[in-house]
Amino acid sequence: QKEVEQNSGPLSVPEGAIASLNCTYSDRGSQSFFWYRQYSGKSPELIMFIYSNGDKEDGRFTAQLNKASQYVSLLIRDSQPSDSATYLCAVKEGAQKLVFGQGTRLTINP
Amino acid sequence: GAVVSQHPSRVICKSGTSVKIECRSLDFQATTMFWYRQFPKQSLMLMATSNEGSKATYEQGVEKDKFLINHASLTLSTLTVTSAHPEDSSFYICTSRSTDTQYFGPGTRLTVL
């Protein structure tokens, strides 16, 4: 059973600071990694995907992937109260399936 | 990004009735759609993979006779929860794959009384 692990939180970060979210996965052969944001009562929305080792930046978001250590992280710079949500890490299994972590609940405190 | 719609967004039904949920990809054709279920404060669990023109592939532990999936066209997949019971109350979400990314529908919250 392939697993994706996240700290469920809650993670509290002051407004303007950097929020760091981490995810580890069990399948060393995994190639595709995704971060989704889910507001309470809503469906997840894709923030970023990353395939290669290293960093990938998109606006205030940076995804970091380290395949040797089997972890992927998401950094949110200049955190805003609107960033408060649950962040889901997902790893592609096989050709199509996504395996999700349990999500990390992030709260940005004004 | 790609747009996926679901209908209805919320449904309340009596125990024993059947409920149909529709998932549509609005701006692309999807040979494959996925159905997930999410219980409160839990992560998404894949229920089944819906394949256009063929039978769905169900995950272990998901009853295919209870959760009927039909994917009759490249833009529409339906999930029917048959003889729903209170334990089926959950948030049902479909996704549709475009290139290498899955896009989520807005979800359907099912409450079975």
Short mmCIF file of N, CA and C in Angstrom, two decimals, chain A residues 3-109:
data_model
loop_
_atom_site.label_atom_id
_atom_site.label_comp_id
_atom_site.label_asym_id
_atom_site.label_seq_id
_atom_site.Cartn_x
_atom_site.Cartn_y
_atom_site.Cartn_z
N GLU A 3 1.86 4.97 0.45
CA GLU A 3 1.38 5.92 1.44
C GLU A 3 1.94 7.31 1.22
N VAL A 4 1.13 8.27 1.61
CA VAL A 4 1.54 9.67 1.59
C VAL A 4 1.23 10.23 2.97
N GLU A 5 2.23 10.76 3.61
CA GLU A 5 2.08 11.20 5.00
C GLU A 5 2.25 12.71 5.12
N GLN A 6 1.34 13.30 5.87
CA GLN A 6 1.42 14.72 6.19
C GLN A 6 1.10 14.90 7.66
N ASN A 7 1.67 15.93 8.25
CA ASN A 7 1.29 16.30 9.60
C ASN A 7 -0.07 16.98 9.52
N SER A 8 -1.02 16.46 10.30
CA SER A 8 -2.39 16.98 10.18
C SER A 8 -2.53 18.40 10.74
N GLY A 9 -1.55 18.82 11.57
CA GLY A 9 -1.63 20.15 12.14
C GLY A 9 -2.59 20.21 13.31
N PRO A 10 -3.15 21.36 13.65
CA PRO A 10 -3.07 22.57 12.85
C PRO A 10 -1.72 23.27 12.96
N LEU A 11 -1.36 23.92 11.87
CA LEU A 11 -0.15 24.70 11.80
C LEU A 11 -0.55 26.17 11.81
N SER A 12 -0.06 26.89 12.78
CA SER A 12 -0.40 28.31 12.89
C SER A 12 0.81 29.17 12.53
N VAL A 13 0.60 30.12 11.66
CA VAL A 13 1.67 30.97 11.17
C VAL A 13 1.19 32.42 11.21
N PRO A 14 2.01 33.34 11.68
CA PRO A 14 1.58 34.75 11.67
C PRO A 14 1.54 35.31 10.25
N GLU A 15 0.65 36.23 10.04
CA GLU A 15 0.52 36.87 8.74
C GLU A 15 1.84 37.48 8.32
N GLY A 16 2.20 37.26 7.05
CA GLY A 16 3.44 37.81 6.52
C GLY A 16 4.62 36.87 6.63
N ALA A 17 4.49 35.84 7.43
CA ALA A 17 5.61 34.89 7.61
C ALA A 17 5.55 33.82 6.52
N ILE A 18 6.54 32.94 6.55
CA ILE A 18 6.58 31.82 5.60
C ILE A 18 5.95 30.59 6.24
N ALA A 19 5.00 30.01 5.53
CA ALA A 19 4.40 28.75 5.98
C ALA A 19 5.08 27.61 5.25
N SER A 20 5.47 26.60 5.99
CA SER A 20 6.17 25.46 5.41
C SER A 20 5.38 24.18 5.65
N LEU A 21 5.00 23.53 4.58
CA LEU A 21 4.18 22.32 4.67
C LEU A 21 4.98 21.15 4.09
N ASN A 22 4.97 20.05 4.80
CA ASN A 22 5.80 18.92 4.39
C ASN A 22 4.98 17.67 4.11
N CYS A 23 5.56 16.82 3.27
CA CYS A 23 4.88 15.59 2.86
C CYS A 23 5.94 14.55 2.55
N THR A 24 5.75 13.34 3.02
CA THR A 24 6.65 12.24 2.66
C THR A 24 5.83 11.15 1.97
N TYR A 25 6.51 10.38 1.14
CA TYR A 25 5.81 9.34 0.41
C TYR A 25 6.63 8.06 0.44
N SER A 26 5.95 6.95 0.25
CA SER A 26 6.60 5.66 0.46
C SER A 26 7.16 5.04 -0.82
N ASP A 27 6.56 5.39 -1.96
CA ASP A 27 6.97 4.75 -3.20
C ASP A 27 8.15 5.50 -3.84
N ARG A 28 9.31 4.90 -3.79
CA ARG A 28 10.51 5.55 -4.30
C ARG A 28 10.42 5.80 -5.80
N GLY A 29 9.58 5.05 -6.49
CA GLY A 29 9.44 5.21 -7.93
C GLY A 29 8.49 6.31 -8.36
N SER A 30 7.87 6.99 -7.42
CA SER A 30 6.91 8.05 -7.77
C SER A 30 7.59 9.18 -8.52
N GLN A 31 6.86 9.72 -9.50
CA GLN A 31 7.46 10.73 -10.37
C GLN A 31 6.73 12.06 -10.37
N SER A 32 5.46 12.05 -9.99
CA SER A 32 4.65 13.26 -10.10
C SER A 32 4.02 13.59 -8.77
N PHE A 33 4.09 14.88 -8.41
CA PHE A 33 3.66 15.30 -7.08
C PHE A 33 2.84 16.57 -7.20
N PHE A 34 1.80 16.64 -6.38
CA PHE A 34 0.85 17.73 -6.51
C PHE A 34 0.53 18.30 -5.13
N TRP A 35 0.28 19.59 -5.10
CA TRP A 35 -0.25 20.24 -3.90
C TRP A 35 -1.61 20.83 -4.24
N TYR A 36 -2.58 20.51 -3.39
CA TYR A 36 -3.93 21.05 -3.53
C TYR A 36 -4.28 21.83 -2.27
N ARG A 37 -5.11 22.83 -2.44
CA ARG A 37 -5.63 23.59 -1.31
C ARG A 37 -7.13 23.33 -1.22
N GLN A 38 -7.60 23.11 -0.01
CA GLN A 38 -9.02 22.84 0.18
C GLN A 38 -9.56 23.72 1.30
N TYR A 39 -10.48 24.58 0.95
CA TYR A 39 -11.18 25.38 1.96
C TYR A 39 -12.31 24.54 2.53
N SER A 40 -12.68 24.87 3.74
CA SER A 40 -13.69 24.09 4.44
C SER A 40 -14.99 24.02 3.64
N GLY A 41 -15.46 22.82 3.42
CA GLY A 41 -16.71 22.62 2.70
C GLY A 41 -16.59 22.71 1.19
N LYS A 42 -15.39 22.93 0.72
CA LYS A 42 -15.18 23.07 -0.72
C LYS A 42 -14.32 21.94 -1.27
N SER A 43 -14.28 21.87 -2.57
CA SER A 43 -13.47 20.86 -3.25
C SER A 43 -12.01 21.33 -3.34
N PRO A 44 -11.06 20.43 -3.42
CA PRO A 44 -9.67 20.85 -3.55
C PRO A 44 -9.41 21.57 -4.87
N GLU A 45 -8.45 22.47 -4.84
CA GLU A 45 -8.03 23.15 -6.06
C GLU A 45 -6.52 23.01 -6.18
N LEU A 46 -6.07 22.81 -7.40
CA LEU A 46 -4.65 22.58 -7.64
C LEU A 46 -3.86 23.87 -7.45
N ILE A 47 -2.79 23.76 -6.67
CA ILE A 47 -1.88 24.90 -6.51
C ILE A 47 -0.68 24.73 -7.41
N MET A 48 -0.02 23.57 -7.28
CA MET A 48 1.20 23.35 -8.04
C MET A 48 1.42 21.87 -8.25
N PHE A 49 2.20 21.57 -9.27
CA PHE A 49 2.72 20.23 -9.44
C PHE A 49 4.22 20.32 -9.67
N ILE A 50 4.90 19.25 -9.33
CA ILE A 50 6.36 19.24 -9.50
C ILE A 50 6.79 17.84 -9.87
N TYR A 51 7.74 17.76 -10.79
CA TYR A 51 8.20 16.46 -11.25
C TYR A 51 9.70 16.25 -11.01
N SER A 52 10.44 17.36 -10.99
CA SER A 52 11.90 17.26 -10.93
C SER A 52 12.42 17.67 -9.57
N ASN A 53 13.52 17.10 -9.18
CA ASN A 53 14.17 17.49 -7.94
C ASN A 53 14.49 18.97 -7.95
N GLY A 54 14.38 19.58 -6.78
CA GLY A 54 14.69 20.99 -6.68
C GLY A 54 13.46 21.81 -6.36
N ASP A 55 13.53 23.07 -6.70
CA ASP A 55 12.47 24.01 -6.38
C ASP A 55 11.70 24.42 -7.63
N LYS A 56 10.42 24.67 -7.42
CA LYS A 56 9.59 25.23 -8.47
C LYS A 56 8.77 26.34 -7.86
N GLU A 57 8.89 27.54 -8.44
CA GLU A 57 8.24 28.70 -7.85
C GLU A 57 7.08 29.17 -8.72
N ASP A 58 6.01 29.59 -8.05
CA ASP A 58 4.87 30.18 -8.74
C ASP A 58 4.26 31.22 -7.81
N GLY A 59 4.61 32.47 -8.07
CA GLY A 59 4.12 33.53 -7.21
C GLY A 59 4.64 33.38 -5.80
N ARG A 60 3.73 33.35 -4.83
CA ARG A 60 4.15 33.21 -3.43
C ARG A 60 4.41 31.77 -3.03
N PHE A 61 4.16 30.85 -3.94
CA PHE A 61 4.28 29.43 -3.63
C PHE A 61 5.57 28.85 -4.22
N THR A 62 6.23 28.03 -3.43
CA THR A 62 7.39 27.27 -3.91
C THR A 62 7.23 25.82 -3.50
N ALA A 63 7.29 24.94 -4.49
CA ALA A 63 7.29 23.51 -4.20
C ALA A 63 8.73 23.03 -4.24
N GLN A 64 9.06 22.15 -3.31
CA GLN A 64 10.41 21.58 -3.26
C GLN A 64 10.30 20.07 -3.27
N LEU A 65 11.11 19.44 -4.09
CA LEU A 65 11.06 17.99 -4.20
C LEU A 65 12.46 17.42 -3.98
N ASN A 66 12.52 16.40 -3.16
CA ASN A 66 13.76 15.67 -2.91
C ASN A 66 13.44 14.19 -3.02
N LYS A 67 13.70 13.63 -4.18
CA LYS A 67 13.33 12.24 -4.42
C LYS A 67 14.20 11.28 -3.61
N ALA A 68 15.43 11.64 -3.37
CA ALA A 68 16.31 10.75 -2.59
C ALA A 68 15.78 10.58 -1.17
N SER A 69 15.25 11.65 -0.61
CA SER A 69 14.70 11.60 0.74
C SER A 69 13.21 11.35 0.75
N GLN A 70 12.62 11.29 -0.42
CA GLN A 70 11.19 11.01 -0.57
C GLN A 70 10.33 12.01 0.19
N TYR A 71 10.62 13.27 -0.03
CA TYR A 71 9.73 14.26 0.54
C TYR A 71 9.50 15.39 -0.46
N VAL A 72 8.36 15.99 -0.30
CA VAL A 72 8.00 17.16 -1.10
C VAL A 72 7.40 18.18 -0.14
N SER A 73 7.75 19.43 -0.34
CA SER A 73 7.25 20.46 0.56
C SER A 73 6.66 21.62 -0.23
N LEU A 74 5.88 22.41 0.47
CA LEU A 74 5.29 23.60 -0.11
C LEU A 74 5.57 24.77 0.83
N LEU A 75 6.17 25.81 0.28
CA LEU A 75 6.41 27.03 1.04
C LEU A 75 5.46 28.12 0.54
N ILE A 76 4.88 28.81 1.49
CA ILE A 76 4.01 29.94 1.14
C ILE A 76 4.64 31.18 1.75
N ARG A 77 5.10 32.08 0.91
CA ARG A 77 5.72 33.31 1.39
C ARG A 77 4.67 34.38 1.63
N ASP A 78 5.00 35.31 2.51
CA ASP A 78 4.09 36.42 2.79
C ASP A 78 2.67 35.90 3.03
N SER A 79 2.55 35.02 3.98
CA SER A 79 1.27 34.35 4.24
C SER A 79 0.16 35.35 4.50
N GLN A 80 -1.01 35.05 3.96
CA GLN A 80 -2.18 35.89 4.11
C GLN A 80 -3.29 35.10 4.82
N PRO A 81 -4.17 35.78 5.51
CA PRO A 81 -5.29 35.06 6.15
C PRO A 81 -6.07 34.21 5.16
N SER A 82 -6.12 34.64 3.91
CA SER A 82 -6.85 33.87 2.89
C SER A 82 -6.15 32.56 2.54
N ASP A 83 -4.92 32.40 2.99
CA ASP A 83 -4.21 31.14 2.77
C ASP A 83 -4.64 30.07 3.79
N SER A 84 -5.40 30.46 4.77
CA SER A 84 -5.87 29.50 5.78
C SER A 84 -6.76 28.47 5.11
N ALA A 85 -6.34 27.23 5.17
CA ALA A 85 -7.05 26.14 4.49
C ALA A 85 -6.35 24.84 4.86
N THR A 86 -6.87 23.75 4.32
CA THR A 86 -6.18 22.47 4.44
C THR A 86 -5.42 22.22 3.14
N TYR A 87 -4.16 21.85 3.26
CA TYR A 87 -3.32 21.62 2.11
C TYR A 87 -3.07 20.13 1.95
N LEU A 88 -3.41 19.64 0.77
CA LEU A 88 -3.30 18.21 0.49
C LEU A 88 -2.14 17.94 -0.45
N CYS A 89 -1.33 17.02 -0.05
CA CYS A 89 -0.24 16.54 -0.90
C CYS A 89 -0.75 15.29 -1.63
N ALA A 90 -0.43 15.18 -2.90
CA ALA A 90 -0.87 14.00 -3.66
C ALA A 90 0.28 13.49 -4.52
N VAL A 91 0.36 12.20 -4.61
CA VAL A 91 1.41 11.55 -5.39
C VAL A 91 0.76 10.65 -6.42
N LYS A 92 1.23 10.73 -7.63
CA LYS A 92 0.64 9.91 -8.67
C LYS A 92 1.11 8.47 -8.52
N GLU A 93 0.14 7.56 -8.59
CA GLU A 93 0.44 6.14 -8.52
C GLU A 93 0.10 5.53 -9.86
N GLY A 94 1.06 4.92 -10.48
CA GLY A 94 0.82 4.35 -11.79
C GLY A 94 0.61 5.45 -12.82
N ALA A 95 -0.25 5.18 -13.79
CA ALA A 95 -0.43 6.11 -14.90
C ALA A 95 -1.40 7.24 -14.57
N GLN A 96 -2.33 6.99 -13.64
CA GLN A 96 -3.40 7.97 -13.49
C GLN A 96 -3.81 8.28 -12.06
N LYS A 97 -3.74 7.33 -11.18
CA LYS A 97 -4.31 7.53 -9.85
C LYS A 97 -3.49 8.50 -9.04
N LEU A 98 -4.19 9.21 -8.15
CA LEU A 98 -3.54 10.05 -7.17
C LEU A 98 -3.78 9.47 -5.78
N VAL A 99 -2.73 9.42 -5.00
CA VAL A 99 -2.86 9.02 -3.60
C VAL A 99 -2.66 10.28 -2.77
N PHE A 100 -3.62 10.56 -1.90
CA PHE A 100 -3.59 11.80 -1.13
C PHE A 100 -3.10 11.55 0.29
N GLY A 101 -2.40 12.53 0.82
CA GLY A 101 -2.13 12.55 2.24
C GLY A 101 -3.36 13.01 2.98
N GLN A 102 -3.29 12.99 4.30
CA GLN A 102 -4.46 13.34 5.10
C GLN A 102 -4.68 14.85 5.18
N GLY A 103 -3.71 15.61 4.70
CA GLY A 103 -3.86 17.06 4.68
C GLY A 103 -3.33 17.73 5.93
N THR A 104 -2.83 18.94 5.77
CA THR A 104 -2.36 19.76 6.89
C THR A 104 -3.23 20.99 6.97
N ARG A 105 -3.81 21.20 8.13
CA ARG A 105 -4.66 22.38 8.31
C ARG A 105 -3.77 23.56 8.70
N LEU A 106 -3.82 24.59 7.89
CA LEU A 106 -2.99 25.78 8.08
C LEU A 106 -3.87 26.96 8.48
N THR A 107 -3.45 27.66 9.52
CA THR A 107 -4.15 28.87 9.96
C THR A 107 -3.15 30.02 9.95
N ILE A 108 -3.51 31.09 9.25
CA ILE A 108 -2.68 32.30 9.22
C ILE A 108 -3.32 33.32 10.15
N ASN A 109 -2.57 33.70 11.15
CA ASN A 109 -3.09 34.61 12.17
C ASN A 109 -2.77 36.07 11.83
#
